[in-house]
Amino acid sequence: MNLFAEIRALIVQSLHDMAEAGELPAGLDTAAVAVEPPRDKGHGEAASNAAMVLAKPAGLSPRAIAEKLAARLAQDARITQADVAGPGFLNLTLAPSAWQGVVRAALVMGADFGRSTTGQGRRVNVEFVSANPTGPMHVGHVRGAVVGDALSNLLAFAGWQVTREYYINDGGAQVDVLARSAYERYREAHGLDPEISEGLYPGDYLIPVGEALKARFGDSLLDKGEQYWLAEVREIATDLMMTEIKGDLAALGVKMDVYSSEKALYGTGQIEAAIKTLRDMDLIYEGVLEPPKGKEPDDWEPRVQTLFRSTAHGDDVDRPVQKSDGSWTYFAPDIAYHFNKVQRGFDELIDIFGADHGGYVKRMKAAVSALSNGRVPLDIKLVNLVKLYKNGEPFKMSKRAGTFVTLRDVVSQAGAEVTRFMMLTRKNDVPLDFDFAKVLEQSKDNPVFYVQYANARIGSVMRKSTESGMAVDDASLAKADLSLLTHPAEIDLMQKIAEWPRLVDIAARGNEPHRVAFYLYELASEFHGLWNRGNDEPSLRFVQAGNTATALAKVALVRATGVAISAGLAILGVTPVDEMR
RNA sequence: GCACCCGUAGCUCAGCUGGAUAGAGCGCUGCCCUCCGAAGGCAGAGGUCAGGGGUUCGAAUCCCUUCGGGUGCGCCA
């Protein structure tokens, strides 16, 4: 039920009819024809560019096409007026019944209102978080987790088959550092002074790991060289850290479908196979890279490396996949991992990275492009910094070494749901300010509160209606005489509700979950506005005396608003509240 | 030096695979609050969409270029 899509279909059909009637050349491409809510109220209720985009290929003037198109459209029951304006815009005014139909659709469809099939059941893999398993999640990870999760919800709602995936970076040197750090805590557990030297992880969160190691090994690892314990301690420590991270994610309300391990790629031939696949395409060669201009490292020496010809797929320079000692660079297992995702049959891949990984985007896209023969698009969303504040002052945790603002800190102070909503009030690629005081403020400045307050008012209307003896379940409301809702202010709210299915498609097309948050704010604003008008115009109040047809219709509108708010909040992963406390 | 991201009202930011007179919140000015929940409401002022050039019927949006801010640039992931 996307009214704008229906009107667009009507226009495309009319264009087809015009071609049959000889008024237009046959076989015109209508892909660029759009129908959208006009910004300006003076331009009708739905506007189309159809005549303008077809004018050139048809060899006709836009206004001539628009005139004939308008005449045909005016025949349709849903359209009460079709005007040609400006250079050839088609401005349509719709019958109130068309908007009222949206209210009924929302009531009938409930939580599925706005659900789309544009994904056509295609499979998309969303990889996000992928924090190193060397400690608890910190604030920097939170935004990526929320964006990835909300995007996954959005795509699922738009008809995609979504896999949420976490790539565990457990194959590099950082997990050796973790093991050595944990070993010091193990020594500490035996009453020895830990030697947390430079480069080790100093965080207190490893103390319990030391205890766990003591419980497991007793004193058998003390005074032994790391060749005796490194591998085992590494595995135990990374497992414990992953348990910690999974708990962090759960606290935020994020649940992954798949955890993939980098380490598991080693020794199985997967990396070698992926590299060989590229080599067979003549995309792997031995060569020497030029030093970066203007920022030459002091110790630069030309050296022969195994390189991936990523420039053949849009990168700026070729990238090394092997270190000079023959071991793989971090890029090699990443290539193998993405090859694995391609081989699992996904139709699209999405990676959510921190903005500091921006330099990694082109080579990863190049690798996926090469390994899938251009079949599988990879979209990489860069998530920018979160700056923490409290009452406008930069927020810092203790400067003591090893402490940082963790995900748990954020969730315990702001709550998971508020955090999720606030993290989506910016586009992913711009920095975001997060003020612990403001996000809990109960005022219009706070979008979470503003949207929830709208829903609470809706809950209030529903309660009052029930108390007055009305049957306000969705099935009863769907039978209400919605033709009684004709006031322009009510039509405005219905139009905003009608935008929801369209917004889902737009947001999903661009992989932009933040649009949902902005839409909810607009919808809440429209609802509050109508509520407030009821102060001056009693006929616009939602709660009307008596169990009349008018009362029922108004409650139906209120409930439809609630349906749209709930659907949007569900994508953000936020539970709507029926009451403010 | 190169690449990527960003630059929109005093501030923080939206802005739909290009669409009409560029929007919201805060702040500012004025008016209003016995009323379904005022946890406020209504109205107004405020813009060279960083600058310049190009493509187009039409550009905040696409291309080129300059400036400013951020991020990154071979054996860290």
XYZ file of C-alpha atoms in Angstrom, chain A residues 117-555:
439
model
C 8.639 -6.165 -1.581
C 11.284 -4.158 -3.397
C 13.971 -6.447 -2.003
C 12.286 -9.308 -3.860
C 13.626 -11.799 -1.375
C 17.198 -11.195 -2.476
C 19.867 -12.042 0.046
C 21.961 -9.316 1.612
C 24.773 -9.729 4.102
C 25.277 -6.874 6.546
C 28.619 -7.071 8.303
C 28.935 -4.733 11.243
C 30.639 -4.144 14.581
C 33.458 -6.650 13.945
C 35.296 -5.206 16.942
C 38.600 -6.821 17.779
C 38.056 -9.463 20.477
C 40.528 -7.778 22.791
C 38.180 -6.050 25.201
C 34.657 -4.878 25.853
C 32.885 -2.742 23.275
C 33.416 0.967 23.696
C 31.385 3.951 22.624
C 33.045 4.019 19.231
C 31.486 0.664 18.428
C 27.988 1.600 19.514
C 27.072 3.698 16.544
C 28.226 1.092 14.058
C 26.245 -1.543 15.920
C 23.084 0.555 15.889
C 23.418 1.589 12.264
C 24.051 -1.974 11.165
C 21.184 -3.386 13.170
C 18.682 -0.737 12.115
C 19.773 -1.058 8.507
C 19.225 -4.799 8.751
C 15.735 -4.239 10.152
C 15.008 -1.755 7.406
C 16.139 -4.033 4.605
C 14.175 -6.943 6.031
C 11.101 -4.695 6.119
C 11.760 -3.800 2.498
C 11.700 -7.404 1.404
C 15.329 -8.450 1.630
C 16.529 -11.638 3.237
C 19.076 -10.312 5.698
C 22.052 -11.946 7.403
C 23.679 -9.985 10.223
C 27.276 -10.936 10.502
C 30.184 -10.232 12.801
C 33.731 -10.849 11.575
C 35.975 -11.769 14.486
C 39.463 -10.388 13.936
C 41.154 -13.158 15.868
C 43.965 -13.901 13.457
C 46.384 -11.020 13.843
C 49.033 -9.841 16.243
C 46.494 -8.061 18.439
C 45.245 -11.334 19.901
C 48.812 -12.287 20.794
C 49.005 -9.010 22.672
C 45.745 -9.936 24.358
C 47.209 -13.303 25.382
C 50.329 -11.697 26.852
C 48.228 -9.138 28.690
C 46.015 -11.879 30.085
C 49.088 -13.843 31.123
C 50.239 -10.932 33.262
C 46.838 -10.921 34.944
C 47.265 -14.645 35.454
C 50.518 -13.948 37.247
C 48.724 -11.248 39.233
C 46.120 -13.804 40.252
C 48.959 -15.725 41.842
C 49.985 -12.716 43.878
C 52.812 -11.650 41.575
C 53.224 -8.117 40.258
C 51.894 -7.937 36.711
C 54.277 -6.377 34.222
C 51.914 -4.429 31.967
C 54.595 -3.123 29.688
C 54.086 -0.647 26.902
C 51.924 -2.079 24.167
C 49.991 -4.504 26.341
C 46.328 -3.946 27.179
C 46.156 -2.460 30.666
C 42.415 -2.671 31.199
C 40.952 -4.070 34.415
C 38.593 -6.217 32.367
C 41.422 -8.732 31.981
C 41.681 -9.370 35.721
C 38.835 -11.925 35.644
C 40.521 -13.540 32.659
C 43.642 -13.969 34.782
C 41.503 -15.565 37.458
C 39.941 -17.875 34.923
C 43.380 -18.905 33.712
C 44.452 -19.601 37.273
C 41.368 -21.728 37.843
C 42.089 -23.618 34.673
C 45.861 -24.064 34.854
C 46.753 -23.591 38.527
C 50.383 -22.515 38.681
C 51.509 -24.721 35.809
C 52.117 -21.816 33.425
C 54.137 -19.673 35.814
C 57.728 -18.986 34.780
C 57.218 -20.685 31.443
C 58.181 -19.126 28.125
C 55.276 -18.009 25.983
C 55.878 -20.815 23.515
C 54.324 -23.035 26.180
C 51.150 -21.061 26.726
C 50.567 -18.425 24.050
C 48.239 -20.393 21.775
C 46.097 -21.765 24.570
C 45.853 -18.535 26.517
C 45.046 -16.684 23.309
C 42.144 -18.961 22.563
C 40.735 -18.824 26.075
C 41.102 -15.056 26.279
C 39.504 -14.374 22.888
C 36.629 -16.688 23.765
C 36.047 -14.822 27.007
C 36.252 -11.480 25.216
C 33.746 -12.616 22.623
C 31.415 -13.671 25.399
C 31.816 -10.198 26.830
C 31.151 -8.570 23.458
C 28.077 -10.685 22.836
C 26.780 -9.561 26.200
C 27.474 -5.956 25.246
C 25.578 -6.383 22.004
C 22.685 -7.975 23.838
C 22.576 -5.019 26.210
C 22.112 -2.829 23.174
C 19.485 -5.157 21.736
C 21.615 -6.397 18.854
C 21.658 -10.034 17.853
C 23.929 -11.365 15.141
C 22.996 -14.257 12.885
C 26.523 -15.338 12.099
C 29.925 -14.963 13.725
C 32.777 -15.582 11.305
C 36.318 -16.077 12.492
C 39.372 -14.721 10.738
C 41.529 -17.345 12.409
C 39.367 -20.066 10.933
C 40.437 -18.964 7.471
C 44.062 -19.829 8.163
C 45.263 -23.334 7.535
C 42.158 -24.293 5.591
C 43.399 -23.157 2.221
C 40.678 -20.538 1.924
C 43.077 -17.617 1.772
C 45.272 -19.436 -0.711
C 42.228 -20.294 -2.812
C 40.992 -16.725 -2.879
C 44.423 -15.427 -3.850
C 44.763 -18.112 -6.501
C 41.421 -17.106 -7.956
C 42.733 -13.582 -8.301
C 46.061 -14.841 -9.637
C 44.235 -16.787 -12.325
C 42.672 -13.499 -13.386
C 46.170 -12.037 -13.598
C 45.353 -9.726 -10.693
C 48.181 -10.919 -8.431
C 51.818 -10.185 -9.191
C 55.178 -9.629 -7.566
C 56.182 -6.002 -7.657
C 57.547 -2.944 -5.913
C 55.293 -0.131 -4.686
C 56.211 3.518 -5.042
C 56.546 5.352 -1.721
C 53.591 7.639 -0.946
C 54.442 11.115 -2.141
C 54.755 13.852 0.430
C 54.678 11.458 3.338
C 57.561 9.091 2.777
C 58.305 6.916 5.802
C 61.811 7.432 7.205
C 62.751 3.819 6.767
C 61.385 3.432 3.271
C 63.136 0.796 1.219
C 61.841 -0.518 -2.072
C 60.955 -4.150 -1.656
C 59.343 -6.813 -3.755
C 55.898 -7.819 -2.463
C 52.981 -9.880 -3.614
C 50.472 -7.316 -4.810
C 46.793 -7.300 -5.743
C 46.147 -5.334 -8.895
C 43.281 -3.421 -7.286
C 43.858 -0.561 -9.741
C 42.196 -2.764 -12.345
C 38.988 -2.381 -10.325
C 39.078 1.283 -9.443
C 41.656 1.590 -6.669
C 44.402 4.197 -6.702
C 47.377 1.926 -6.092
C 47.890 -1.818 -5.977
C 47.799 -3.350 -2.508
C 50.098 -5.866 -0.834
C 48.626 -9.174 0.279
C 51.844 -10.639 1.675
C 54.415 -9.289 4.046
C 58.081 -9.553 3.116
C 58.442 -12.585 5.373
C 55.820 -14.340 3.286
C 52.981 -14.185 5.825
C 49.667 -12.657 4.830
C 48.803 -9.036 5.428
C 45.454 -8.331 7.061
C 44.074 -7.691 3.594
C 44.507 -11.291 2.458
C 42.122 -12.906 4.963
C 39.699 -10.051 4.338
C 39.741 -10.929 0.668
C 39.157 -14.573 1.521
C 36.352 -13.654 3.904
C 34.557 -11.534 1.334
C 35.105 -14.272 -1.252
C 33.452 -16.608 1.207
C 30.467 -14.263 1.462
C 30.231 -14.114 -2.323
C 30.362 -17.899 -2.518
C 27.590 -18.198 0.038
C 25.374 -16.688 -2.611
C 24.557 -13.232 -1.328
C 23.161 -10.840 -3.880
C 24.567 -7.829 -2.110
C 27.150 -7.191 0.588
C 27.178 -4.294 3.006
C 30.057 -3.491 5.369
C 29.750 -0.995 8.194
C 33.207 0.430 8.945
C 34.548 3.133 11.186
C 35.370 6.315 9.318
C 39.067 5.783 10.020
C 38.882 2.835 7.634
C 37.917 5.065 4.740
C 41.175 4.283 3.007
C 40.173 0.645 2.918
C 36.993 1.065 0.894
C 38.334 1.082 -2.631
C 40.510 -1.980 -2.262
C 37.725 -3.991 -0.647
C 35.304 -3.041 -3.382
C 37.957 -3.904 -5.937
C 38.413 -7.331 -4.401
C 34.693 -8.086 -4.325
C 34.231 -6.771 -7.825
C 37.017 -9.050 -9.088
C 35.988 -12.116 -7.108
C 32.333 -11.903 -8.109
C 32.967 -10.841 -11.686
C 31.084 -7.676 -10.930
C 27.980 -9.628 -9.932
C 27.787 -8.700 -6.256
C 27.717 -5.036 -5.273
C 29.489 -4.120 -2.055
C 28.265 -1.011 -0.272
C 30.482 0.251 2.511
C 28.981 2.590 5.048
C 31.499 4.633 6.992
C 30.299 5.499 10.457
C 31.777 8.684 11.842
C 32.773 9.602 15.388
C 30.492 9.970 18.378
C 31.468 12.894 20.578
C 30.247 12.527 24.130
C 29.016 15.444 26.199
C 27.250 16.012 29.446
C 25.360 19.282 29.704
C 27.347 20.640 26.834
C 30.714 19.826 28.409
C 32.919 17.204 26.774
C 32.449 13.983 28.676
C 35.538 12.098 29.778
C 35.926 9.020 31.847
C 38.829 8.680 34.203
C 42.122 9.239 32.470
C 43.576 6.250 34.252
C 45.313 4.026 31.760
C 43.118 1.382 30.295
C 39.787 2.969 30.994
C 37.495 4.262 28.307
C 33.812 4.895 27.852
C 32.322 1.491 27.252
C 29.093 0.521 25.603
C 27.853 -0.489 29.037
C 28.597 2.980 30.372
C 26.516 4.529 27.629
C 23.652 2.079 27.983
C 23.553 2.330 31.759
C 23.385 6.114 31.639
C 21.143 6.686 28.639
C 19.321 3.394 28.182
C 19.575 1.158 25.155
C 16.541 2.508 23.346
C 17.345 6.174 23.725
C 20.883 5.399 22.610
C 19.659 3.584 19.535
C 17.344 6.376 18.476
C 19.892 9.120 19.060
C 22.572 7.266 17.118
C 20.281 7.394 14.093
C 19.575 11.108 14.188
C 22.502 11.803 11.895
C 23.615 10.491 8.546
C 26.205 7.799 9.111
C 29.070 9.735 7.583
C 28.991 12.878 9.705
C 30.142 13.167 13.323
C 27.450 12.929 15.977
C 27.210 14.722 19.296
C 25.752 12.648 22.097
C 24.915 14.535 25.267
C 24.019 12.312 28.203
C 21.881 15.060 29.708
C 20.054 16.109 26.577
C 19.107 12.636 25.441
C 17.150 12.188 28.658
C 15.558 15.617 28.579
C 11.798 15.653 28.276
C 11.288 18.403 25.747
C 10.749 19.056 22.128
C 14.517 19.351 21.558
C 14.806 15.682 22.235
C 13.562 13.703 19.241
C 13.242 10.459 21.175
C 11.005 12.058 23.728
C 9.039 13.961 21.110
C 8.211 10.801 19.160
C 7.486 8.756 22.267
C 5.316 11.537 23.621
C 3.235 11.430 20.459
C 2.781 7.729 20.957
C 1.864 8.277 24.603
C -0.780 10.781 23.588
C -2.103 8.214 21.150
C -2.194 5.709 23.986
C -4.063 8.250 26.063
C -6.712 8.723 23.390
C -7.111 4.975 23.053
C -7.534 4.571 26.807
C -10.060 7.364 27.082
C -12.030 5.995 24.161
C -12.098 2.561 25.685
C -13.221 4.018 29.013
C -16.097 5.741 27.269
C -17.274 2.425 25.941
C -16.070 2.584 22.366
C -14.777 -0.498 20.576
C -11.394 0.669 19.398
C -9.702 -2.531 18.323
C -8.176 -2.299 14.865
C -10.868 -4.398 13.216
C -13.631 -2.169 14.548
C -11.779 1.003 13.657
C -11.161 -0.244 10.142
C -14.927 -0.259 9.656
C -15.262 3.353 10.755
C -16.726 5.834 8.303
C -13.464 7.520 7.406
C -15.167 9.817 4.915
C -15.930 11.982 7.939
C -12.257 12.934 8.080
C -12.190 15.817 5.657
C -10.669 18.734 7.512
C -7.468 19.930 5.777
C -5.527 19.475 8.999
C -6.669 15.883 9.188
C -5.842 15.332 5.530
C -2.343 16.677 6.279
C -1.802 14.022 8.908
C -3.133 11.335 6.603
C -0.733 12.475 3.917
C 2.179 12.173 6.303
C 1.068 8.662 7.199
C 0.794 7.897 3.490
C 4.451 8.794 3.077
C 5.582 5.958 5.335
C 5.585 3.157 2.753
C 7.342 5.433 0.317
C 9.930 6.391 2.875
C 10.707 2.747 3.551
C 11.557 2.264 -0.106
C 13.671 5.397 -0.309
C 15.569 4.626 2.882
C 16.150 1.007 1.890
C 17.293 1.959 -1.582
C 20.012 4.152 -0.143
C 20.802 1.960 2.874
C 19.954 4.971 5.028
C 18.200 4.026 8.270
C 18.529 7.565 9.635
C 15.720 8.620 7.326
C 13.344 6.608 9.465
C 14.267 8.617 12.548
C 13.713 11.890 10.723
C 10.413 10.692 9.322
C 9.190 9.741 12.782
C 10.013 13.188 14.043
C 8.028 14.755 11.198
C 5.106 12.422 11.755
C 5.115 13.164 15.479
C 5.272 16.860 14.706
C 2.252 16.600 12.407
C 0.345 14.690 15.056
C 1.216 17.095 17.865
C 0.204 19.949 15.586
C -3.247 18.508 15.013
C -3.578 17.756 18.705
C -2.778 21.351 19.534
C -5.269 22.681 17.030
C -7.863 20.816 19.025
C -7.234 23.323 21.775
C -8.786 26.083 19.700
C -11.097 24.064 17.503
C -13.031 21.509 19.511
C -14.211 19.845 16.301
C -10.625 18.738 15.684
C -10.218 17.023 19.033
C -9.653 13.329 18.817
C -11.792 12.487 21.792
C -15.350 13.409 20.901
C -18.304 13.085 23.189
C -20.385 10.026 22.647
C -19.902 6.906 20.656
C -20.577 8.568 17.348
C -19.373 7.788 13.874
C -17.245 10.932 13.986
C -15.625 9.888 17.224
C -14.803 6.502 15.771
C -13.298 7.980 12.619
C -11.060 10.292 14.605
C -9.815 7.494 16.808
